[in-house]
Short mmCIF file of C-alpha atoms in Angstrom, two decimals:
data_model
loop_
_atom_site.label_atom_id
_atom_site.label_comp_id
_atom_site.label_asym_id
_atom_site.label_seq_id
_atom_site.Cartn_x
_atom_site.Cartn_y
_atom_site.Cartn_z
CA UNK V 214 80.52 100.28 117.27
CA UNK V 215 80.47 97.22 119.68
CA UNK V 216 83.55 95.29 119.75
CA UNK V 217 84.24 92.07 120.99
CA UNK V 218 87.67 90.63 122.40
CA UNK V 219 88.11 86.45 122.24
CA UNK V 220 89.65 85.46 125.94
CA UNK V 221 92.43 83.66 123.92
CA UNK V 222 96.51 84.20 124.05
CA UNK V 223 98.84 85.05 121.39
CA UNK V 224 102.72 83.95 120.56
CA UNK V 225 104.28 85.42 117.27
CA UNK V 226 107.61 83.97 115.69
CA UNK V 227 109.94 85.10 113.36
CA UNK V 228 112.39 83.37 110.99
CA UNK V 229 115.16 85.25 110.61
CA UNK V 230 118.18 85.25 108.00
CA UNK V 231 121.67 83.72 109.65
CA UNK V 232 123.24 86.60 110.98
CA UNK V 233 120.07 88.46 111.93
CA UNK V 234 120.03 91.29 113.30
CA UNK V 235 123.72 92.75 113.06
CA UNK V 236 124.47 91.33 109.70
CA UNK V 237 122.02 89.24 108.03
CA UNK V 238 122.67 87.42 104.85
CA UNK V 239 120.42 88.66 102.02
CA UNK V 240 119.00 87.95 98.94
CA UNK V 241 118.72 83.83 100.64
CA UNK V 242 116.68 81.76 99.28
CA UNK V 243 113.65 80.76 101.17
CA UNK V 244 111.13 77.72 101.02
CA UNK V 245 107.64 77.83 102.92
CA UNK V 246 105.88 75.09 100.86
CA UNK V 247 105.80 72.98 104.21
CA UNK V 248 103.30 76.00 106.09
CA UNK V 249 100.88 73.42 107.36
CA UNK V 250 98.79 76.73 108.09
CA UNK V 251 99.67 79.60 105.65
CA UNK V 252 96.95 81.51 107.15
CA UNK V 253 98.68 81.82 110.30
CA UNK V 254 102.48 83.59 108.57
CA UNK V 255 102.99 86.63 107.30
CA UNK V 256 105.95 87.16 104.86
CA UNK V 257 107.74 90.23 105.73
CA UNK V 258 110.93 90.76 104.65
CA UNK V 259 110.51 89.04 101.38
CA UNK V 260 111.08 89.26 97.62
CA UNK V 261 110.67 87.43 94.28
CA UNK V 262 113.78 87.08 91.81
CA UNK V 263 114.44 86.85 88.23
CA UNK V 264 112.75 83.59 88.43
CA UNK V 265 109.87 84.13 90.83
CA UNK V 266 111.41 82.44 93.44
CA UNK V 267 111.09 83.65 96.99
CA UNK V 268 114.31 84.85 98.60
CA UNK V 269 114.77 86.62 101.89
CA UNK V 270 116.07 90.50 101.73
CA UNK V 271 117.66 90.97 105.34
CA UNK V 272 115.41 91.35 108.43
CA UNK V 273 112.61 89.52 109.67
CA UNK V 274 111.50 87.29 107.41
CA UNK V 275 108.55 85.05 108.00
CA UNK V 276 106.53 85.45 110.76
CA UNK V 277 103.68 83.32 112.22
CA UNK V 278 100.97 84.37 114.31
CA UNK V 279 99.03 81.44 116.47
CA UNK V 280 96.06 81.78 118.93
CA UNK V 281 95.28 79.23 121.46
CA UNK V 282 93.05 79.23 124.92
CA UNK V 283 96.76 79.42 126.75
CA UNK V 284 100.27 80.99 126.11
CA UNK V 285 101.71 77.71 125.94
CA UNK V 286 99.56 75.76 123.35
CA UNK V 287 100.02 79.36 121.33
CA UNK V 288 103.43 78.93 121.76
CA UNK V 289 103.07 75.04 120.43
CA UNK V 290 101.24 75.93 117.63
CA UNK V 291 103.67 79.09 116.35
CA UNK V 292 106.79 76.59 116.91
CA UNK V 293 105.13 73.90 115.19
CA UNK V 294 104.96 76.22 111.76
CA UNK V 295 107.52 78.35 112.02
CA UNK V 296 110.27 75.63 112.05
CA UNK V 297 108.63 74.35 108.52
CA UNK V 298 110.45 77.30 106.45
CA UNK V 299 113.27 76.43 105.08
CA UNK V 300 116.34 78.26 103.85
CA UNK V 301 119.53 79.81 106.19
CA UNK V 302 117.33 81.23 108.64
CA UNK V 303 116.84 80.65 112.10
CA UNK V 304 114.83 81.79 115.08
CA UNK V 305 115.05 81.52 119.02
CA UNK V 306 112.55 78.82 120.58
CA UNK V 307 112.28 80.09 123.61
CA UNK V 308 110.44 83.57 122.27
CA UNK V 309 107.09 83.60 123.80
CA UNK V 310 107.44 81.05 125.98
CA UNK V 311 105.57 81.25 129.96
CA UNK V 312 109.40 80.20 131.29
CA UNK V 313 111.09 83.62 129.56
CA UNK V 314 107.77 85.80 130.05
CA UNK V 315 107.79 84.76 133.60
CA UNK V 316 111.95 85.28 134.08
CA UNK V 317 111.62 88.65 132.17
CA UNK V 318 108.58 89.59 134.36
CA UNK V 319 110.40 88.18 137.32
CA UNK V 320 113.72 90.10 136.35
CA UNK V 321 111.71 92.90 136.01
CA UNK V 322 110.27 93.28 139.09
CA UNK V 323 113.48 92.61 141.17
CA UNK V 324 114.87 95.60 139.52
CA UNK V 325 111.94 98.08 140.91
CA UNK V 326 112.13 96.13 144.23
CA UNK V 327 115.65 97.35 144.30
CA UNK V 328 115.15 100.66 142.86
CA UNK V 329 112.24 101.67 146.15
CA UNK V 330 114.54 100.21 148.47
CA UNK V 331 117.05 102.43 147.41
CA UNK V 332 114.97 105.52 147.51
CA UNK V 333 113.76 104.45 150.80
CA UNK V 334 109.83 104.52 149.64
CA UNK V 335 107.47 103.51 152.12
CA UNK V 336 105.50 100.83 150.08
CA UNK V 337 101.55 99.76 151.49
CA UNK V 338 101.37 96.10 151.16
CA UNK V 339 98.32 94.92 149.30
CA UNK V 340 96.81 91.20 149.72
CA UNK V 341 94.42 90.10 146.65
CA UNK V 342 91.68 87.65 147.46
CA UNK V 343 90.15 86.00 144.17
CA UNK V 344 88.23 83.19 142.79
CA UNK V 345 88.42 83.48 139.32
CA UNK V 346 90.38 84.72 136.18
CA UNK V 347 91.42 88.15 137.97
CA UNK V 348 91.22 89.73 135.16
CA UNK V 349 90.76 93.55 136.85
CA UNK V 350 94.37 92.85 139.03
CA UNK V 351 96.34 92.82 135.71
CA UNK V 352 96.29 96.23 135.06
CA UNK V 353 96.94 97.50 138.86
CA UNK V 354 99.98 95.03 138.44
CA UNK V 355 101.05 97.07 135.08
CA UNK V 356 100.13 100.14 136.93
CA UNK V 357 102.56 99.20 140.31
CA UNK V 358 105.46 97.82 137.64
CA UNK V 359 105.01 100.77 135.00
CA UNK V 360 105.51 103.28 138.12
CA UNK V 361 102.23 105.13 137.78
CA UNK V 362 101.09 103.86 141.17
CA UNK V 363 103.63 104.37 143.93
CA UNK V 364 103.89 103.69 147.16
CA UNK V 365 102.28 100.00 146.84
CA UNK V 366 103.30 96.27 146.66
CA UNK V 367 100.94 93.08 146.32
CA UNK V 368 102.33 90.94 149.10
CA UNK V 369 100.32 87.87 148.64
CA UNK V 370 97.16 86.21 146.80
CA UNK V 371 94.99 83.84 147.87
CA UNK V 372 92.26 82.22 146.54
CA UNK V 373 89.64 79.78 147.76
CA UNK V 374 89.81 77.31 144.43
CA UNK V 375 92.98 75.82 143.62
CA UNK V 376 92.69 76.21 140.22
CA UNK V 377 91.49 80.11 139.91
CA UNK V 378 93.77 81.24 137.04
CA UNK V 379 94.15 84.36 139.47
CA UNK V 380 96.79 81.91 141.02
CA UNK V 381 98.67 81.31 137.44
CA UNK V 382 98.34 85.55 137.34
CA UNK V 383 100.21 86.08 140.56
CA UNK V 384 102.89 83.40 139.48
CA UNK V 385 103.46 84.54 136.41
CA UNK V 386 104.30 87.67 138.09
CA UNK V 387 106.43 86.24 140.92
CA UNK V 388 104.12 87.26 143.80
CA UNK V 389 103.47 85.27 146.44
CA UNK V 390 100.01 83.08 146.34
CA UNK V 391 98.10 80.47 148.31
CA UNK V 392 95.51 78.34 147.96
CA UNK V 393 93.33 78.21 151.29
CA UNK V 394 90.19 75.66 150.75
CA UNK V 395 87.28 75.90 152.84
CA UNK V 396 86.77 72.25 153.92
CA UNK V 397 83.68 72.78 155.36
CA UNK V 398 84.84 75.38 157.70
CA UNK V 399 82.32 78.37 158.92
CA UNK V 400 81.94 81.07 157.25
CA UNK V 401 83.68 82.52 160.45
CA UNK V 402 86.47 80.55 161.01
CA UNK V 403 87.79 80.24 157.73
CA UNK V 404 88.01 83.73 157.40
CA UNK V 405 90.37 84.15 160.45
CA UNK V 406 92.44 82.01 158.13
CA UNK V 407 92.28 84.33 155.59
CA UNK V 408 93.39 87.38 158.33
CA UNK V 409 95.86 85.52 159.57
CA UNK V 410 97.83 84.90 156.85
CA UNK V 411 97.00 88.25 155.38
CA UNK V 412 98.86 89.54 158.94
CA UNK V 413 101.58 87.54 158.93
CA UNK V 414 102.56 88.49 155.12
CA UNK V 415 102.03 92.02 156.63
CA UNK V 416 98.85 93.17 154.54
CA UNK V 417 97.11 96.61 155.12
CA UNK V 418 95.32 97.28 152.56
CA UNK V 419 93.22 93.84 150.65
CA UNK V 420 91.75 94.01 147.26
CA UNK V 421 88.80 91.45 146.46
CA UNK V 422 88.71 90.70 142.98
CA UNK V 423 86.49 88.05 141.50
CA UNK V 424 86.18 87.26 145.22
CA UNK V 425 83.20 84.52 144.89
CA UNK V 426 82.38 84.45 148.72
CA UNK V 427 80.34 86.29 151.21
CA UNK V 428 82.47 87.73 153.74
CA UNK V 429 82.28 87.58 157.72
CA UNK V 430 81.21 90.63 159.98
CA UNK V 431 84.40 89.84 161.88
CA UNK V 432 86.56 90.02 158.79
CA UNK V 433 84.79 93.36 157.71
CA UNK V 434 85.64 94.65 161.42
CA UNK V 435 89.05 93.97 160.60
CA UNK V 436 89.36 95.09 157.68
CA UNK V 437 86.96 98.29 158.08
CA UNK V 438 88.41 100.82 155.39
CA UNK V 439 91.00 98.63 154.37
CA UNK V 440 89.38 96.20 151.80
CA UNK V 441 88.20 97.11 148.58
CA UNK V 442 85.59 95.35 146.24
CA UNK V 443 84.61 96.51 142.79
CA UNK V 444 81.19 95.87 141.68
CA UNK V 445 80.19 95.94 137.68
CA UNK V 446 77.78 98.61 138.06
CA UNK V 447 76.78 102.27 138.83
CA UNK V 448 76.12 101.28 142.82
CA UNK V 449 73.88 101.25 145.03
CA UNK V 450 72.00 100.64 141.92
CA UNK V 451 71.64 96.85 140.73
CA UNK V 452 73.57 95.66 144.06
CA UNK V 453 74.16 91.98 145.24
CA UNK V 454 74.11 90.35 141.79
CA UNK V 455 77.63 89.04 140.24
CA UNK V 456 79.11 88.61 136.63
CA UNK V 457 76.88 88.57 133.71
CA UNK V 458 73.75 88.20 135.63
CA UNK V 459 74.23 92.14 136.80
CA UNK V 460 74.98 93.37 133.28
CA UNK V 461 71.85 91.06 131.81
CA UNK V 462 69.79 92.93 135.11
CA UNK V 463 71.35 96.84 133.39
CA UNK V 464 70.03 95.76 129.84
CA UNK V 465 66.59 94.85 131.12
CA UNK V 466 66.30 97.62 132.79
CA UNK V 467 67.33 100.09 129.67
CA UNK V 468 69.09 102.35 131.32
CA UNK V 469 71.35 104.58 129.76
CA UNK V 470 74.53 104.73 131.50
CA UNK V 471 76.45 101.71 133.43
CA UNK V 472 79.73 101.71 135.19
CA UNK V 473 81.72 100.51 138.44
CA UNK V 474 81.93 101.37 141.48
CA UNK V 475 84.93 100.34 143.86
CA UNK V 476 83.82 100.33 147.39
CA UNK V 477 84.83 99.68 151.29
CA UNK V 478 83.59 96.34 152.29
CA UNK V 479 81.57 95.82 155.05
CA UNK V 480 79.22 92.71 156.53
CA UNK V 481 76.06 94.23 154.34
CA UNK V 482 77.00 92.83 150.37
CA UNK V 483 77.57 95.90 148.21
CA UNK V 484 76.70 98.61 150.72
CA UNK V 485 80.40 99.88 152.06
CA UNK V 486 80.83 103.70 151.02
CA UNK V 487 82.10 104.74 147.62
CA UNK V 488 85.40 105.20 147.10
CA UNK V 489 85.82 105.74 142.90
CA UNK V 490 82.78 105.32 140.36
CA UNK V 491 83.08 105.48 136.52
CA UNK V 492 80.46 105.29 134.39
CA UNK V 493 79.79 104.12 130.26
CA UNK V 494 76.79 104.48 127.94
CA UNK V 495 74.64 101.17 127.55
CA UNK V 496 74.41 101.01 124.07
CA UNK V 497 71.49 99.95 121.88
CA UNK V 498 73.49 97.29 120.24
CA UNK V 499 75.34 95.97 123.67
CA UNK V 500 74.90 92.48 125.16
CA UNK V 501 75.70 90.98 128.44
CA UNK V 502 78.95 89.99 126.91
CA UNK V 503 79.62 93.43 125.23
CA UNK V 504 78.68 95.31 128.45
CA UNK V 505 80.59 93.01 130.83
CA UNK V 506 83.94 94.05 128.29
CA UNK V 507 83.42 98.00 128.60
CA UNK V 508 82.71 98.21 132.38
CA UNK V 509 86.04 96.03 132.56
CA UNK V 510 88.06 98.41 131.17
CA UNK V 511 86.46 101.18 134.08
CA UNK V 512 87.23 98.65 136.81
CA UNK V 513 91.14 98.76 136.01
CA UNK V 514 91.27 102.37 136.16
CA UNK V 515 89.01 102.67 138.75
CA UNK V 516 90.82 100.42 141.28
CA UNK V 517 94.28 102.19 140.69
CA UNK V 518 92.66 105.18 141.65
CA UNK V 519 91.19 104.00 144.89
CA UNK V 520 94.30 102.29 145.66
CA UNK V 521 96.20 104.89 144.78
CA UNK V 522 93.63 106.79 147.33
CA UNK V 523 93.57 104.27 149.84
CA UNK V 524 97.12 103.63 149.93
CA UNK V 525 97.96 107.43 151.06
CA UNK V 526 95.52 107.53 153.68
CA UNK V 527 97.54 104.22 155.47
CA UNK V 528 101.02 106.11 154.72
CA UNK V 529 99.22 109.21 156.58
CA UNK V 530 97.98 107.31 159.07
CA UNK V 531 101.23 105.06 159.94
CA UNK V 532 103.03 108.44 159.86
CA UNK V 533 105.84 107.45 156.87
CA UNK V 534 105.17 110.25 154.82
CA UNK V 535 107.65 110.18 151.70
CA UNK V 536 107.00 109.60 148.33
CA UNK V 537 103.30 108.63 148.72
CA UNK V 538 101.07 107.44 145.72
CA UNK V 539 98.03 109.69 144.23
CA UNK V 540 95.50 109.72 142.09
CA UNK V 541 94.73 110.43 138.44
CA UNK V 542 92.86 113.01 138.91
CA UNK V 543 95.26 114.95 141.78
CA UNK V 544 97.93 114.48 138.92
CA UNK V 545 95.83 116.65 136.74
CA UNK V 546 95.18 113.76 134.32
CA UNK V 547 91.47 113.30 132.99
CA UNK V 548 90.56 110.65 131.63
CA UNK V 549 87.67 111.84 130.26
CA UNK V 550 89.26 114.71 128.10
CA UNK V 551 91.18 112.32 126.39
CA UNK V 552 89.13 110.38 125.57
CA UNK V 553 87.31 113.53 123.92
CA UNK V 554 90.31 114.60 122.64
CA UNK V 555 90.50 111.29 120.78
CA UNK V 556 87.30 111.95 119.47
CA UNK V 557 88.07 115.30 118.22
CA UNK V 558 91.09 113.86 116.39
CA UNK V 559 89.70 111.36 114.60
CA UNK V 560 88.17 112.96 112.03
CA UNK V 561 91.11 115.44 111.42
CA UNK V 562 93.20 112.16 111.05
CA UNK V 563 90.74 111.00 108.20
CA UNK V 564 91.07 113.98 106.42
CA UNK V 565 94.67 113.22 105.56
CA UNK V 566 94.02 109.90 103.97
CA UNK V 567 94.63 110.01 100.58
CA UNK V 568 93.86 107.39 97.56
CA UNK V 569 96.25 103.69 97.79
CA UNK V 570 98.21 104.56 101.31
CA UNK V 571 97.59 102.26 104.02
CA UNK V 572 95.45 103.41 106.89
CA UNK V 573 91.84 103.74 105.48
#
């Protein structure tokens, strides 16, 4: 079954009764006749009385889901129709906000910065170049806050267009980012920018991602086994193309399998040696669109692993030792068996559905 994901955000919101959630009033009348957009609420803890009337019974009680191309217009919209139902209830405006997401986030992260120093872990610092959404850093930066890759820090982002939303990414995480335009600059000299200020932020290892620029031989001399680039497909195989134009090259070709492939980077485009690869069916069914979606979901496994890889061969190298990061795979995790284990499960789990309970 292909399935297809809208690139839109989410913000939920919940009226609550008075009191909420240590003790709530109950049995409160409520009034949602003013929903400019019932199809967006969902009345949960609610009941009818004697007279039909709807009345709130204690916990969450009306909640309203809103999509929008940004958190903060989803945010508008959810505030906009939650504040139209009426009765005691209340609920906190600044829930799904960017400012608390990005002072949680920010919060968050100062507490794990504090936690390494404490343990004294050596930490490889990582310097992201990209050009568009960055869509494949977000789950190496859940990956780096969750724990599951050690050792590593991103120390600074740059991109080349000042308004990549890679650049929104790396604030809304609080990591240092910089715009560095090209002005006309060679190809050359703008990428000793690029190495400089990678050095002076103290980068050793650099991750291109969505990186919409040909590098410099000097640059890859620099950087020789320290940067990585992903590439959407099963390399060397359908090489030098980018985006949706290498996934629309896969499904002319009908072959069967696809993947990615994160790589070394060097002066020849798509040629550095292989550092992870995983692969996906092409399905019969699949589109540019569809295919571009599945091989995503490889790339952000893919490039913790050959961080994770990567990252351990610098802490060799620079002699720290310690608490160094590693890989799926030496953890004795495979991804693979789960996912067949999944599959074997699934129709055990349908045999216990049973007539009128939810989850058919």
């Amino acid at each position: 079954v292909s399935i297809e994901f809208q690139r839109l955000a989410s913000c939920c919101k919940y009226a609550v009764p008075e009191g909420y959630p240590t003790k709530p009033l109950k049995n409160i009348p409520i009034d949602v006749s003013g929903l400019k957009h019932p199809e967006l609420a969902y009345l949960g803890a609610v009941d009818a009385d004697a007279a039909g009337a709807l009345v709130a019974t204690g916990s969450r009680t009306v909640g309203v889901v809103a999509l929008a191309d940004d958190l903060s217009a989803a945010e508008e919209l959810a505030e906009a129709e939650v504040v139209t139902v009426k009765g005691q209830l209340f609920h906190r405006k600044d829930i799904g906000t960017a400012a608390l997401v990005n002072a949680r986030v920010a919060h968050m992260l100062e507490l794990q910065k504090a936690a390494a120093k404490r343990l004294g872990q050596h930490q490889v610092t990582i310097g992201v170049l990209g050009s568009t959404r960055g869509s494949s850093l977000q789950p190496v930066l859940r990956d780096i806050a969750s724990g599951a890759l050690k050792g590593v820090k991103v120390g600074l982002v740059i991109s080349n267009k000042a308004d990549a939303p890679i650049l929104a990414r790396a604030a809304q995480h609080g990591l240092p980012y910089e715009h560095v335009p090209v002005n006309g600059r060679s190809r050359q000299d703008y990428d000793a920018e690029l190495t400089a200020r990678l050095e002076a932020e103290g980068v050793q290892l650099v991750l291109l991602v969505g990186w919409m620029r040909i590098l410099s031989p000097s640059f890859c001399a620099r950087w020789r086994r320290r940067a990585l680039n992903v590439h959407p497909s099963l390399l060397p195989a359908f090489a030098g193309g980018m985006d949706l134009e290498v996934h629309s090259a896969v499904l002319a070709a009908k072959v069967p399998e696809s993947g990615c492939t994160v790589h070394f980077v060097e002066d020849q485009v798509d040629a550095g040696p292989t550092v992870v690869q995983k692969r996906c069916p092409v399905l019969a069914t699949d589109t540019a669109e569809s295919l571009k979606a599945r091989v995503q979901a490889l790339e952000a496994v893919a490039l913790s692993e050959a961080i994770a890889t990567v990252a351990q061969e610098i802490s060799h190298a620079s002699g720290s030792g310690g608490d160094v990061p590693i890989s799926y795979a030496a953890a004795g995790v495979s991804i693979d068996a789960g996912n067949e284990l999944v599959e074997r499960i699934k129709p055990l789990a349908k045999s216990t559905l049973r007539s009128g309970v939810m989850g058919s």
